[in-house]
XYZ file of N, CA and C in Angstrom:
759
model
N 7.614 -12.571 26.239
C 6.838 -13.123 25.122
C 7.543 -12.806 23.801
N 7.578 -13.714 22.977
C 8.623 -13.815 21.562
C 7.737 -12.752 20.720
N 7.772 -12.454 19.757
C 7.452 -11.140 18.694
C 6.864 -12.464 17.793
N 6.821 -13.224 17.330
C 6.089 -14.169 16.902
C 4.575 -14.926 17.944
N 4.583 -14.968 18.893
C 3.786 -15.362 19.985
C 2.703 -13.750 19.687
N 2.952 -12.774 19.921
C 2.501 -11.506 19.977
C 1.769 -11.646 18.985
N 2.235 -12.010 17.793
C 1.610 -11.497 16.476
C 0.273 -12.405 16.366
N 0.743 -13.746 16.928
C -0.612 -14.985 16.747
C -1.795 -14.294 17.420
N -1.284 -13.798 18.590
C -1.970 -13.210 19.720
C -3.723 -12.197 18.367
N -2.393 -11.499 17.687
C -3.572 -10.392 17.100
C -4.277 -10.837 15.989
N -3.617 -12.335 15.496
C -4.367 -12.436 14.535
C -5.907 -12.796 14.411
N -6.002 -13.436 15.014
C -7.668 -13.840 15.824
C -8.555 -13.298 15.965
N -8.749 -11.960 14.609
C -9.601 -11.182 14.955
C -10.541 -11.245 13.833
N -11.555 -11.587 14.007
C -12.677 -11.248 12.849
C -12.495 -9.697 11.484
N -12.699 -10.215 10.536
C -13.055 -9.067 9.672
C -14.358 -9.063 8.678
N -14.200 -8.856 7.833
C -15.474 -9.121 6.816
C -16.428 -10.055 7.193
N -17.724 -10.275 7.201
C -18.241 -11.518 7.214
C -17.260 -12.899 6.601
N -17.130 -13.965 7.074
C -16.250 -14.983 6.100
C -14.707 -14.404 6.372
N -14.686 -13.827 7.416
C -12.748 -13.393 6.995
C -12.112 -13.137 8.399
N -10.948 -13.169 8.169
C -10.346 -12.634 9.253
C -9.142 -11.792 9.421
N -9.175 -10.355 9.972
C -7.956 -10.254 9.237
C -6.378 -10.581 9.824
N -5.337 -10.319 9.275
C -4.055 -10.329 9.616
C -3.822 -9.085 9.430
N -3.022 -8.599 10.687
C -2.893 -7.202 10.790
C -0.982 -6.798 11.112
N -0.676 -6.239 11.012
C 0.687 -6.369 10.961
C 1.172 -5.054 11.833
N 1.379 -4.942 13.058
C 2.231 -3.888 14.438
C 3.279 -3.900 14.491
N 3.919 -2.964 14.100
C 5.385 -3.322 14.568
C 5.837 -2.751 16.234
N 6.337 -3.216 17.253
C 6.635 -2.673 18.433
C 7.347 -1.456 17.760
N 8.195 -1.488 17.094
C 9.580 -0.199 17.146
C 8.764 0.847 16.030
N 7.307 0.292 15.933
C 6.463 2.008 15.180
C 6.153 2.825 16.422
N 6.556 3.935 16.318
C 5.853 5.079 16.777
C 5.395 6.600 15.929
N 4.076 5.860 15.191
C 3.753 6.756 14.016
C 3.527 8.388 14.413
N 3.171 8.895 15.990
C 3.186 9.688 15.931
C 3.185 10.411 17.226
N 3.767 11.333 17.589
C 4.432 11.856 18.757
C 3.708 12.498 19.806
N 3.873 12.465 21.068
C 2.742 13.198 21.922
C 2.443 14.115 21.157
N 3.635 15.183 21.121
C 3.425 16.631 20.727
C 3.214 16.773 18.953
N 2.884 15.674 18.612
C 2.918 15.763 16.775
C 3.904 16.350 15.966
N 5.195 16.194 16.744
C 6.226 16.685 16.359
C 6.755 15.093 15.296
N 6.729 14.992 14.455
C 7.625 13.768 13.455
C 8.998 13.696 14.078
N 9.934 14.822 13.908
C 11.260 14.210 14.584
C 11.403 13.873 15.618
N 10.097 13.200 16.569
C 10.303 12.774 18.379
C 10.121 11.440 17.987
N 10.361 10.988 16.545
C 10.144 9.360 16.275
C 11.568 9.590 16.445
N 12.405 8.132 16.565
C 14.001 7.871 17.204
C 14.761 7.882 15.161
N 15.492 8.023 15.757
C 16.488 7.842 14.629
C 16.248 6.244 13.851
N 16.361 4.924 14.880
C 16.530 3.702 14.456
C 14.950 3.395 13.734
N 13.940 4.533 14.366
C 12.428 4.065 13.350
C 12.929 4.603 11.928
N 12.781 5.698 11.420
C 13.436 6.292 10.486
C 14.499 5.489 9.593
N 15.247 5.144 9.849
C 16.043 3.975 9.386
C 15.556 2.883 9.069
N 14.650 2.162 9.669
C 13.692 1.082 9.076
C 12.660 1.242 8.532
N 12.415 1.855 8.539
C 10.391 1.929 7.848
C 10.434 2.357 6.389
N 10.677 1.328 5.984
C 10.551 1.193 4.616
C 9.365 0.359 4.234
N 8.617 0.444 3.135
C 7.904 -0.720 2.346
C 8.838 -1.429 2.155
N 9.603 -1.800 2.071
C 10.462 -2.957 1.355
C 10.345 -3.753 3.094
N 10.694 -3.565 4.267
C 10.329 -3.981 5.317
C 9.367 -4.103 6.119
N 8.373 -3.287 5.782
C 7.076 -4.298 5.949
C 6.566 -4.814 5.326
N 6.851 -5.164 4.097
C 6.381 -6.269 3.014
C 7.543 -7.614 3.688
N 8.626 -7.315 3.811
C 9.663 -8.709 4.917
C 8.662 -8.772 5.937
N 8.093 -8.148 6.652
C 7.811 -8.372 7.885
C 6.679 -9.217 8.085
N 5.421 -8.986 6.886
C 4.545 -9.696 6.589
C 4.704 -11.398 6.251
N 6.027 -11.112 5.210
C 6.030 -12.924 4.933
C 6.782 -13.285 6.424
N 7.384 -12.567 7.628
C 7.880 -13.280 8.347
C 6.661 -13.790 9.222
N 5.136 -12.880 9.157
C 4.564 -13.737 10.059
C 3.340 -14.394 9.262
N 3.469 -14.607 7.945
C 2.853 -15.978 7.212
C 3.519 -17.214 7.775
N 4.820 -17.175 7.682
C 5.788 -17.978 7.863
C 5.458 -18.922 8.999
N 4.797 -17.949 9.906
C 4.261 -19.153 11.053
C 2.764 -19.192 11.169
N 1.972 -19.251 10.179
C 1.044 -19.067 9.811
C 0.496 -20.818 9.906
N 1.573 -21.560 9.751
C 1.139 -23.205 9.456
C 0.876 -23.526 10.451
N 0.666 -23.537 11.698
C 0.954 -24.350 12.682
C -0.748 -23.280 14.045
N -1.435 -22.399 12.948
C -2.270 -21.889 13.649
C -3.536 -22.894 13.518
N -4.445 -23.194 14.159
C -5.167 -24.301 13.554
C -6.219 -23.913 13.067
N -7.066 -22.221 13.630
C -7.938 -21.965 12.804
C -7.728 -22.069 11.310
N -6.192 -21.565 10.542
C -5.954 -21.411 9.215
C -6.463 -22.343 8.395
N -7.263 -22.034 7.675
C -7.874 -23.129 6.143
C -6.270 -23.091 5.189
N -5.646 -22.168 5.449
C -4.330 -22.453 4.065
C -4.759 -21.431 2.832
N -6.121 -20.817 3.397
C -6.128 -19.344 2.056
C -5.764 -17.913 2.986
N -5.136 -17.358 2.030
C -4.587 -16.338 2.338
C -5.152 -14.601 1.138
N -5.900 -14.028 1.992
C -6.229 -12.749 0.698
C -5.765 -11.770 1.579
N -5.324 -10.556 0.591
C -4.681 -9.634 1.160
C -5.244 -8.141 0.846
N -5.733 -7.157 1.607
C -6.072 -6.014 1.142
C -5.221 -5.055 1.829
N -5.055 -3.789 0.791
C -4.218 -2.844 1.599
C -4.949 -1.244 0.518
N -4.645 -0.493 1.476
C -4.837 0.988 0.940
C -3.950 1.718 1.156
N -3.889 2.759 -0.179
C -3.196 3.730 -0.167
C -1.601 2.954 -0.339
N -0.518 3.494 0.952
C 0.751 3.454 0.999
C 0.451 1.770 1.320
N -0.547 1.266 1.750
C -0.233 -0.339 2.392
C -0.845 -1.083 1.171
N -1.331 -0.559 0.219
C -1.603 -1.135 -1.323
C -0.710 -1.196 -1.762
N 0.533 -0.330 -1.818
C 2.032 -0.429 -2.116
C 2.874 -1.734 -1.595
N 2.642 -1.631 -0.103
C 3.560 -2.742 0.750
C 2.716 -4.226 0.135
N 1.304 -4.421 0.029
C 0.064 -4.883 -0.239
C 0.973 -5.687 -1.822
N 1.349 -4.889 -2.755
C 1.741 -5.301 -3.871
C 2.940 -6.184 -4.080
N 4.098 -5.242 -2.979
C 5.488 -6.037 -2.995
C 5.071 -7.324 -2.287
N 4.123 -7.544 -1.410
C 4.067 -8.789 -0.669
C 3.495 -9.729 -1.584
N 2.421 -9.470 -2.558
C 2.025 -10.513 -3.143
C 2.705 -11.145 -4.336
N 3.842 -10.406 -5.021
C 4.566 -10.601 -5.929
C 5.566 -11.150 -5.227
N 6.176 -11.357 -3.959
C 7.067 -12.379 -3.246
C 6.294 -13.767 -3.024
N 5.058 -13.751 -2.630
C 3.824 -14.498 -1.797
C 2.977 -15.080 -2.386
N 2.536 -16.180 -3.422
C 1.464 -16.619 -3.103
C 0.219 -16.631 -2.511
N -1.206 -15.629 -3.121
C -2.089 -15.156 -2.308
C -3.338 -16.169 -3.150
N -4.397 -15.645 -2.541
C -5.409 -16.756 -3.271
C -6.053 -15.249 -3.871
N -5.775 -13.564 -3.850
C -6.600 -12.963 -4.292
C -6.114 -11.533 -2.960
N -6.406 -10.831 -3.808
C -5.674 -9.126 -3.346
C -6.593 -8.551 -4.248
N -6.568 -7.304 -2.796
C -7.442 -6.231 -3.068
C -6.921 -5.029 -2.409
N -6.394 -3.853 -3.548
C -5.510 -2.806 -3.604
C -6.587 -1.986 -3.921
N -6.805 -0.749 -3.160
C -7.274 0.732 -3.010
C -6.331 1.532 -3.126
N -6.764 2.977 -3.977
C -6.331 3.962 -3.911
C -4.585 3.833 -3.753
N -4.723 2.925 -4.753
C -3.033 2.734 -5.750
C -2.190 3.474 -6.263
N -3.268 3.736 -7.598
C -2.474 3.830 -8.611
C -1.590 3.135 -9.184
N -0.570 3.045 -8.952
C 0.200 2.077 -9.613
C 1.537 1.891 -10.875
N 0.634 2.920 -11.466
C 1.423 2.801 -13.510
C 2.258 3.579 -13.422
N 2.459 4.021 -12.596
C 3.927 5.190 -12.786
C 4.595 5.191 -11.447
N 5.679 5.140 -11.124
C 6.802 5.227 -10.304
C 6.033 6.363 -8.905
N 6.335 5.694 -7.490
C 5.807 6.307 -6.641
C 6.197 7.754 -6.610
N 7.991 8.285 -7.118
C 8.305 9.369 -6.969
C 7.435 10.326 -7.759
N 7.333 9.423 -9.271
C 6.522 10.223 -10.504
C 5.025 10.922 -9.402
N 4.330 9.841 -9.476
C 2.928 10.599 -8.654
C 3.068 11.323 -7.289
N 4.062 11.655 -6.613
C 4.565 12.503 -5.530
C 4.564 13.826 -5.946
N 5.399 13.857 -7.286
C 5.515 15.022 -7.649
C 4.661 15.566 -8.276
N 3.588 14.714 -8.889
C 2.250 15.632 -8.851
C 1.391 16.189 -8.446
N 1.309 15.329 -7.403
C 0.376 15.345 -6.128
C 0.745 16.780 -5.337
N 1.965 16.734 -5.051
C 3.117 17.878 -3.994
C 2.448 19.314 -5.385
N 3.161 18.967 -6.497
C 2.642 20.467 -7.258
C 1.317 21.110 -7.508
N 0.621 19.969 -7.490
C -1.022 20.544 -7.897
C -1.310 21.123 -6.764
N -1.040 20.140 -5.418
C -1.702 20.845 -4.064
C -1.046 22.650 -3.852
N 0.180 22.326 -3.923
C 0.327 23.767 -3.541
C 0.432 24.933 -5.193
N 0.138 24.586 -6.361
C -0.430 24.870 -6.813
C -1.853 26.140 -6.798
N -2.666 24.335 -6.046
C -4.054 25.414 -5.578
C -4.224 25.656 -4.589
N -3.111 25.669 -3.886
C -3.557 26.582 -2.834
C -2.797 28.385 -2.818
N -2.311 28.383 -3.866
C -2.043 30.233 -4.589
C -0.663 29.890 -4.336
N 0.675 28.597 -4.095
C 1.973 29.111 -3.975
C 2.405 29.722 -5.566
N 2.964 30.851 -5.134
C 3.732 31.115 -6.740
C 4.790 30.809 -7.639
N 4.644 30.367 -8.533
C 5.688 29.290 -9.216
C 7.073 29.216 -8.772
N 7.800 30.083 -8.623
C 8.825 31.095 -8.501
C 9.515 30.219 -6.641
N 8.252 30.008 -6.068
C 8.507 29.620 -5.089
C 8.040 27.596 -4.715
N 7.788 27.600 -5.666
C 7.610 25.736 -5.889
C 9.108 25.060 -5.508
N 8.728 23.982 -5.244
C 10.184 22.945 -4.621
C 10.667 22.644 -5.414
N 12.146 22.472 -5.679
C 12.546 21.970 -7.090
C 12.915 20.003 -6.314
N 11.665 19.107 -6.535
C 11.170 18.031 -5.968
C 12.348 16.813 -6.630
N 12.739 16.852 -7.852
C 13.457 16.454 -8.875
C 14.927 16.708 -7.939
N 15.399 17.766 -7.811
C 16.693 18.118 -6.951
C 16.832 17.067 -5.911
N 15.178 17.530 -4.756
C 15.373 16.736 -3.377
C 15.653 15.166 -3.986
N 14.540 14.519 -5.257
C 15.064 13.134 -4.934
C 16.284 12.716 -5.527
N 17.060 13.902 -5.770
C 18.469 13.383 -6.649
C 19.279 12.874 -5.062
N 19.050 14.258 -4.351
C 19.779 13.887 -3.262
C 19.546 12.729 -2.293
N 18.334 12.039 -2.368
C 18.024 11.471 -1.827
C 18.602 9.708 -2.452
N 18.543 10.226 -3.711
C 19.547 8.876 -4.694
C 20.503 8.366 -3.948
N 21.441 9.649 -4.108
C 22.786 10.089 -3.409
C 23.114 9.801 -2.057
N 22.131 9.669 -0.791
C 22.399 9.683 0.259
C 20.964 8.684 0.898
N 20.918 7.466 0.544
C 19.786 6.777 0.606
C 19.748 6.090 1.688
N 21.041 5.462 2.894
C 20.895 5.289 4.010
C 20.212 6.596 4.934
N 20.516 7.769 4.733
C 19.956 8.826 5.548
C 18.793 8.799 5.993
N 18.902 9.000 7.492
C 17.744 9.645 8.686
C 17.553 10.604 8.193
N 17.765 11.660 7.465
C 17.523 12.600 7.408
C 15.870 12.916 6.818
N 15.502 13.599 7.252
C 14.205 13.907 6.768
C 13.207 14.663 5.421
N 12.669 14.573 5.080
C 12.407 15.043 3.870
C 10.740 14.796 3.890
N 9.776 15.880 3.436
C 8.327 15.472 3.259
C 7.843 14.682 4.682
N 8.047 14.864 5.730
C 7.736 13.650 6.806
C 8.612 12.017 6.534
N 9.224 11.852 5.755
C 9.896 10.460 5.804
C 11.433 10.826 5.695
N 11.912 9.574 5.983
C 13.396 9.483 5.788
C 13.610 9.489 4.362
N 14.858 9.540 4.148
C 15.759 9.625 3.139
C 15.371 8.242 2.872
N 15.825 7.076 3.712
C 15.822 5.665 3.732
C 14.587 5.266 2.844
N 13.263 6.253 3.634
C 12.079 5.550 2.745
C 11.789 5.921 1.901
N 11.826 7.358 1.114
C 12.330 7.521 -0.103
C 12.685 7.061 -1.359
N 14.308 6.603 -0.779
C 14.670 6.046 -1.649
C 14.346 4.322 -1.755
N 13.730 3.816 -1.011
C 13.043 2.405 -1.460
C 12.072 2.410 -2.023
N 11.009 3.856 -2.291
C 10.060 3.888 -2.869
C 10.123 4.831 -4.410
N 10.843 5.606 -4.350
C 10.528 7.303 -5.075
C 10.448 6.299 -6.844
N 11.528 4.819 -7.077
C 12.168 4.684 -8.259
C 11.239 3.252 -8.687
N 10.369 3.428 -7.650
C 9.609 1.854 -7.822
C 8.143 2.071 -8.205
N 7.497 0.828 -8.961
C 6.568 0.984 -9.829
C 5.679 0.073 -9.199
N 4.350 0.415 -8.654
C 3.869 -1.131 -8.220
C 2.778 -1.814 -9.037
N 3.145 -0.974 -10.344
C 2.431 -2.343 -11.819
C 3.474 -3.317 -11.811
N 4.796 -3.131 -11.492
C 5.686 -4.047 -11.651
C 5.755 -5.469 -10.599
N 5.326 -4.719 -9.534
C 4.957 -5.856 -8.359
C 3.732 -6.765 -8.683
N 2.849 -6.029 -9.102
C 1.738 -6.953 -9.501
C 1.306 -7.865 -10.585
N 2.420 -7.814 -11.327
C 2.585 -8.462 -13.111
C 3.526 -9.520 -12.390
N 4.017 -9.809 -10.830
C 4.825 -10.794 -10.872
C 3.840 -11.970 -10.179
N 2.536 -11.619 -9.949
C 1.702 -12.524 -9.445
C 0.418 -12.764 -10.585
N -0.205 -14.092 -10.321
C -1.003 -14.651 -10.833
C -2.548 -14.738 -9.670
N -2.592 -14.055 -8.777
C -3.544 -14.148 -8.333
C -4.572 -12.889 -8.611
N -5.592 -13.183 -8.622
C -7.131 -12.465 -8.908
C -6.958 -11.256 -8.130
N -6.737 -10.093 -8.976
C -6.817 -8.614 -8.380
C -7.572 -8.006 -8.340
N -8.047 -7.144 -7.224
C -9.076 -5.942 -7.796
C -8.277 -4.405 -7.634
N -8.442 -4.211 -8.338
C -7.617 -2.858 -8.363
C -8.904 -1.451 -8.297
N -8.937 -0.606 -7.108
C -10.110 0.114 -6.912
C -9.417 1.674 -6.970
N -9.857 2.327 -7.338
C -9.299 4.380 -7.583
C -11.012 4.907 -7.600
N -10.455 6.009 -6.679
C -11.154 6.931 -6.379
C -11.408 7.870 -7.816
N -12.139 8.319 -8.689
C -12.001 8.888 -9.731
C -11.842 10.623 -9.353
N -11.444 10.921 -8.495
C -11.910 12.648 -8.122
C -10.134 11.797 -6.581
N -9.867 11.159 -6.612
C -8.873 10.999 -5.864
C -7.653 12.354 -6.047
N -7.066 12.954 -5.047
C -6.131 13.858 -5.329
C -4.594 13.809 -4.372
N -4.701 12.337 -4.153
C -3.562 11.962 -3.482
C -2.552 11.123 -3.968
N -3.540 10.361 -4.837
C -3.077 9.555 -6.415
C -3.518 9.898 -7.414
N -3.106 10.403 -8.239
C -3.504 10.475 -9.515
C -4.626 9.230 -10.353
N -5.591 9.571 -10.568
C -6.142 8.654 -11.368
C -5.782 7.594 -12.287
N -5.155 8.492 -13.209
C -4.315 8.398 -14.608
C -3.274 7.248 -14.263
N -2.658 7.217 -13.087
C -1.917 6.679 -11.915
C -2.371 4.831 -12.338
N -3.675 4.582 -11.816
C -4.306 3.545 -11.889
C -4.822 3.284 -13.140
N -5.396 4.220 -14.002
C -5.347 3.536 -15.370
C -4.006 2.999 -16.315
N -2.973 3.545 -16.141
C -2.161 3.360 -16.367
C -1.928 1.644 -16.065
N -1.713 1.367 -15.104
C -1.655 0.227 -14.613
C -2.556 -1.140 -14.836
N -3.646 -0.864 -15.181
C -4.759 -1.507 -15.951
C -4.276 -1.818 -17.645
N -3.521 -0.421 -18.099
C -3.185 -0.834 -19.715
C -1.419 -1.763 -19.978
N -0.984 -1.143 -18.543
C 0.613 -2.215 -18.649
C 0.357 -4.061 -18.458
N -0.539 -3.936 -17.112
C -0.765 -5.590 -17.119
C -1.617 -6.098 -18.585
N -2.990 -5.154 -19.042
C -2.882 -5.541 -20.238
C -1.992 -6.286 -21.240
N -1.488 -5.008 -21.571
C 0.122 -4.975 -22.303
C 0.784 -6.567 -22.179
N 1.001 -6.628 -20.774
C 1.776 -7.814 -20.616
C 1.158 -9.031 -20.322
N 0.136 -9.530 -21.478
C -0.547 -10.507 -21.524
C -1.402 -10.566 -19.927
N -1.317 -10.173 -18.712
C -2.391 -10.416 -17.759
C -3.585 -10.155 -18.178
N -4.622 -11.476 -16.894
C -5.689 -11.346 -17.325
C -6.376 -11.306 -16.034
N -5.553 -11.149 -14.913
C -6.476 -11.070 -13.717
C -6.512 -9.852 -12.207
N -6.406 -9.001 -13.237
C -6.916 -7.500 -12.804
C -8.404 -6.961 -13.110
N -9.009 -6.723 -12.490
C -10.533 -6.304 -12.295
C -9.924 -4.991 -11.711
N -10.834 -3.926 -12.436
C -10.845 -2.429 -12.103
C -11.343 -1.518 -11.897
N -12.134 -1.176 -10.991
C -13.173 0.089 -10.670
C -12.907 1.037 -10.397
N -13.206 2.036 -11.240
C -13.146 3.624 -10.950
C -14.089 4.131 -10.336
N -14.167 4.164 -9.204
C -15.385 4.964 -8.575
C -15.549 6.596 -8.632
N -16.140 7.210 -9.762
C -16.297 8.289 -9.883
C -16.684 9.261 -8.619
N -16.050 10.464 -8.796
C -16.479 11.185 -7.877
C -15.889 11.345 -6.408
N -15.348 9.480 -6.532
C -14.721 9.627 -4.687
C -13.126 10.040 -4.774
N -12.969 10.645 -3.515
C -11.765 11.189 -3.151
C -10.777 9.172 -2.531
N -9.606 10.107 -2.315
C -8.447 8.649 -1.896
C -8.913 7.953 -0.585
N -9.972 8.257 0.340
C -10.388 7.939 1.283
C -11.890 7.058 0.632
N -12.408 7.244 -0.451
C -13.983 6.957 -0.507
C -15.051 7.983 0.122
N -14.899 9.363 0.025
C -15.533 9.960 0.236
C -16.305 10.641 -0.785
N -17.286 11.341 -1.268
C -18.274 11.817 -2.383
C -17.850 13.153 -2.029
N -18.325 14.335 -2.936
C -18.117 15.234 -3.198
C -19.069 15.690 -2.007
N -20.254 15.294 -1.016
C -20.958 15.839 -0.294
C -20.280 15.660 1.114
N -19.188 14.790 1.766
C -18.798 14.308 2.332
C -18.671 13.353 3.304
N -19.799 12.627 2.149
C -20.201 11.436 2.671
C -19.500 10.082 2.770
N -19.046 9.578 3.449
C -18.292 8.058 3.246
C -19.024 7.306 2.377
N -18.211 6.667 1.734
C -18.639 5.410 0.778
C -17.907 4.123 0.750
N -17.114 4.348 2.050
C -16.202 3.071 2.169
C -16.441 1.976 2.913
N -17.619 2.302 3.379
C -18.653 0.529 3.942
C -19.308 0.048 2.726
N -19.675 0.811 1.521
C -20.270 0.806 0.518
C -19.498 -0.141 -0.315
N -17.936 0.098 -0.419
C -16.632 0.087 -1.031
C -16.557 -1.426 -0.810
N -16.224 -1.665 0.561
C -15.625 -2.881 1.071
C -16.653 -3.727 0.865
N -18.525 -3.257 1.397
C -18.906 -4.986 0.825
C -19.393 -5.136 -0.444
N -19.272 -4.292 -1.680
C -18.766 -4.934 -2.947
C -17.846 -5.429 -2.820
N -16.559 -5.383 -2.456
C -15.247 -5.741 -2.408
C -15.326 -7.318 -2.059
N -15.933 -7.458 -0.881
C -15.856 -8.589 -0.223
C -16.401 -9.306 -1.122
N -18.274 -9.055 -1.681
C -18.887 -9.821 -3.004
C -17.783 -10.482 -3.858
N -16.946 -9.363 -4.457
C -16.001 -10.012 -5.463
C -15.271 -10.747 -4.916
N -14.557 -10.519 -3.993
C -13.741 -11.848 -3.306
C -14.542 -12.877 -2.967
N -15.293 -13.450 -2.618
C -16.205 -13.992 -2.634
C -16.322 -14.954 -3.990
N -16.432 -14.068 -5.180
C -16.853 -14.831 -6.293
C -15.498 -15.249 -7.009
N -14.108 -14.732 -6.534
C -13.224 -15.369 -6.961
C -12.619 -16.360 -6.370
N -13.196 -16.855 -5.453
C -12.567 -17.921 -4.438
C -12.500 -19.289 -4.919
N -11.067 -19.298 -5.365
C -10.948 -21.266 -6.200
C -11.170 -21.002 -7.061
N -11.115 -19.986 -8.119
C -11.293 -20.196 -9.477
C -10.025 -19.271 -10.106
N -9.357 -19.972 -11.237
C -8.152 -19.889 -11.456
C -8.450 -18.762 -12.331
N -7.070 -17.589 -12.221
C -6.714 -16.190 -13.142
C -6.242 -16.305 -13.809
N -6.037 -17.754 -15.269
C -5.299 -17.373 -16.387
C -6.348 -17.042 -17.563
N -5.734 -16.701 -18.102
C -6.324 -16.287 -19.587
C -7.201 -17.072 -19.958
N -8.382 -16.511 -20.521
C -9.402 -17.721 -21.429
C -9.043 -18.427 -22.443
């Protein structure tokens, strides 16, 4: 069976009321190891798994997207976290009718919010300064040696360096479709500041079709300070708004 045949196979699956989603497997992922060991993934995964390739991988199976007959010809895209990233590069290649990015951020360079994220945590958890990563060093080297398997933080060198220097306000200022841009306000995996940021650049650059909710209080998952989920809560507002942007054009008033 062809790797295109496979993919039709999964698309056929209900999501939201009104939706369906497209889900994207790669055979050559193996995210994680009997023994939860990371280096029992192969060398050749490591080498590919970049955002920059699963954002390719996505338009390769739009691409045969024409010839499915359920398809109406609209296409919306949601992603979280690291797949709000891939989520961004795809729609700034792609033509979407409307994207919906969680727990982003966005306004500052993925390496920038790494290195905050990496210092605050061990931070509070009592490491002493003296003994902090010099994070700035690792991604010099990682500049330097950007084909590398080599490992670093759980990822390759490879994925690293396709991400550490990239901005994904920049991905999203290259599309015209209706955004919602959602942050956890108590999030500590992205920086907040992260996603406001990104709200004042598309500003900046004349956009007008970013919509933005700060949900106070929730962590990068949608969880409340009690530890309660709020991410069924999350998604069917989400869906509402998609919903109310459907066919109606994102330029400026």
């Amino acid at each position: 069976m062809r790797a295109g045949q496979r993919q039709r196979q999964r698309r056929n699956r209900a999501g939201p009321r009104g939706f369906r989603w497209l889900r994207r497997r790669d055979p050559r992922e193996i995210w994680v190891s009997p023994a939860g060991d990371p280096k029992a993934c192969s060398e050749a995964f490591y080498r590919h798994s970049t955002n920059s390739q699963r954002a390719e991988d996505y338009l390769l199976v739009v691409e045969e997207l024409d010839d499915i007959a359920w398809w109406d010809g609209r296409l919306f895209v949601f992603g979280g976290s690291e797949g709000a990233e891939v989520a961004a590069r795809f729609i700034a290649a792609h033509p979407v009718d409307a994207a919906i990015l969680m727990s982003l951020g966005g306004g500052r360079t993925f390496g920038e919010d790494v290195r905050e994220v990496m210092l605050d945590d061990m931070k509070r958890s009592g490491v002493p300064a003296e003994q902090l990563p010099d994070i700035d060093l690792a991604f010099q080297n990682i500049r330097e040696n950007p084909k590398s398997a080599e490992i670093w933080g759980g990822s390759s060198f490879v994925y690293w360096a396709d991400s550490i220097d990239r901005r994904a306000a920049d991905f999203m200022m290259e599309s015209d479709a209706p955004m919602l841009l959602i942050q956890g306000g108590a999030d500590r995996s992205v920086p907040v500041a992260s996603a406001r940021l990104t709200v004042a650049l598309l500003e900046q650059s004349g956009k007008c079709n970013l919509t933005y909710w700060e949900e106070a209080g929730l962590d990068h998952g949608m969880v409340d300070g009690t530890g309660t989920s709020r991410l069924a809560d999350i998604l069917e507002l989400s869906r509402h708004w998609l919903l109310t942007r459907t066919g109606r054009p994102s330029a400026c008033p």
